Coordinates of C-alpha atoms in Angstrom, one line a residue:
X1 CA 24.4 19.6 9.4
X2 CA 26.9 22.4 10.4
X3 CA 29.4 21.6 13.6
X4 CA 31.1 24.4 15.8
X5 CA 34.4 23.2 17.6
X6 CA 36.1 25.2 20.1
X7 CA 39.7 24.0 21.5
X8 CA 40.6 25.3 25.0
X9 CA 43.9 25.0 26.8
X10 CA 43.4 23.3 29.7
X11 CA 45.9 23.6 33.0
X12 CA 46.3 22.5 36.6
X13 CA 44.1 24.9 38.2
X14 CA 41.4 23.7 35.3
X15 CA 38.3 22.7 37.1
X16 CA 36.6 19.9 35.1
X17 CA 33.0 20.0 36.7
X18 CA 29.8 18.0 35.9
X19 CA 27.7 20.6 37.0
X20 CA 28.7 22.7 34.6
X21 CA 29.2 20.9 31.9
X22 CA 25.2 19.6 32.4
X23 CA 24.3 23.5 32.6
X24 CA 26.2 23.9 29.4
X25 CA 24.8 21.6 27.4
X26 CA 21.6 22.0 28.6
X27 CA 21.4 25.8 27.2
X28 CA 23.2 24.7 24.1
X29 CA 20.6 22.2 23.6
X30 CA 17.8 25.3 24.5
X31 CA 19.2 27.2 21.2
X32 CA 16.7 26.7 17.8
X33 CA 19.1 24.5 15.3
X34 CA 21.0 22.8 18.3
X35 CA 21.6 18.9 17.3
X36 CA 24.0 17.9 20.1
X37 CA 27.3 18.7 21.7
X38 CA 30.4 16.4 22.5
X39 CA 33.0 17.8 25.5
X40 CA 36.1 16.0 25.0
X41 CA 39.1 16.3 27.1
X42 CA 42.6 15.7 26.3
X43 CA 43.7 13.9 29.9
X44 CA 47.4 14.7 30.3
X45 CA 47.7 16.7 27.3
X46 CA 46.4 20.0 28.1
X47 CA 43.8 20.8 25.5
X48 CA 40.1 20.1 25.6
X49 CA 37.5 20.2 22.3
X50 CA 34.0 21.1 22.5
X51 CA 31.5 20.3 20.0
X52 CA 28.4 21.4 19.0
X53 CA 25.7 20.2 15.9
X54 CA 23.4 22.7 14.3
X55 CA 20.7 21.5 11.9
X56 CA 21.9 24.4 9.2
X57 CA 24.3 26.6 8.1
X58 CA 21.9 29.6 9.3
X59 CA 20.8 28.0 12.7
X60 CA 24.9 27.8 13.5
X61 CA 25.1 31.5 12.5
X62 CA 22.1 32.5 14.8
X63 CA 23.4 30.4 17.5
X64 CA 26.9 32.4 17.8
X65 CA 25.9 34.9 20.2
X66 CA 24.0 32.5 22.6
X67 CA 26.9 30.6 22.0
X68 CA 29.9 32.9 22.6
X69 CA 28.5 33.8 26.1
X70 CA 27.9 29.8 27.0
X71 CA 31.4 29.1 26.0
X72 CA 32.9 32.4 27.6
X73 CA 31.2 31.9 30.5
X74 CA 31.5 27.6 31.0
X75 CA 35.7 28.3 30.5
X76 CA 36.1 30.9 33.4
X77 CA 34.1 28.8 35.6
X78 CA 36.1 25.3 34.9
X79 CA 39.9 28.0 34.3
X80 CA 40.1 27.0 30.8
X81 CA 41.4 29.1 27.8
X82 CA 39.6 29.2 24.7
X83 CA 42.3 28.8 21.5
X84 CA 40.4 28.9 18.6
X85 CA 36.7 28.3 17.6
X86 CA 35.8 26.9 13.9
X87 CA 32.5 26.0 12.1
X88 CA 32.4 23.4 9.7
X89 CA 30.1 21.5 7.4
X90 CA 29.3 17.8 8.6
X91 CA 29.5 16.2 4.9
X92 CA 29.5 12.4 6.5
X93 CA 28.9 10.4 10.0
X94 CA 28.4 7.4 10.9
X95 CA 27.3 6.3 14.5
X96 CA 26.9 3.3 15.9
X97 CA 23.7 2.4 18.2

């Protein structure tokens, strides 16, 4: 499994909105390879992380351009600033039902 996280800076005019968010995932989730997403937000601190789970190093790699205009598109809408996106090999998890 192959995980893309994106960290936006986040402000007072950011506009955290469920909407969104549930449109977001919802075409992440649409993309061939797409194993979840996690939207975490940093409160106080300014920064928010978003997370998404492909089933393989090529299904993350096809997904970018789907991708890039999601996450382009979700940040204006909610006036956040994307800082930096990374991809990464999951190597181990553990959940807990």
């Amino acid at each position: 499994m192959f995980a893309r996280v994106t960290t936006y800076k986040t402000g007072p005019d950011t506009a955290l909105d469920p909407a969104t968010e549930a449109d977001s995932v919802k075409r992440v989730m649409e993309i061939p390879g797409s194993r979840g997403v996690y939207f975490l937000t940093g409160g106080e601190g300014g920064k928010a992380l978003s997370i998404t789970l492909w089933d393989t190093a090529d299904a993350a790699a096809a997904s970018r351009p789907a991708a890039n205009t999601i996450r382009e598109e979700s940040s204006a809408a909610q006036r956040m600033q994307i800082v930096d996106v990374e991809e990464f090999e999951v190597t181990s998890r553990a959940l807990r039902d």
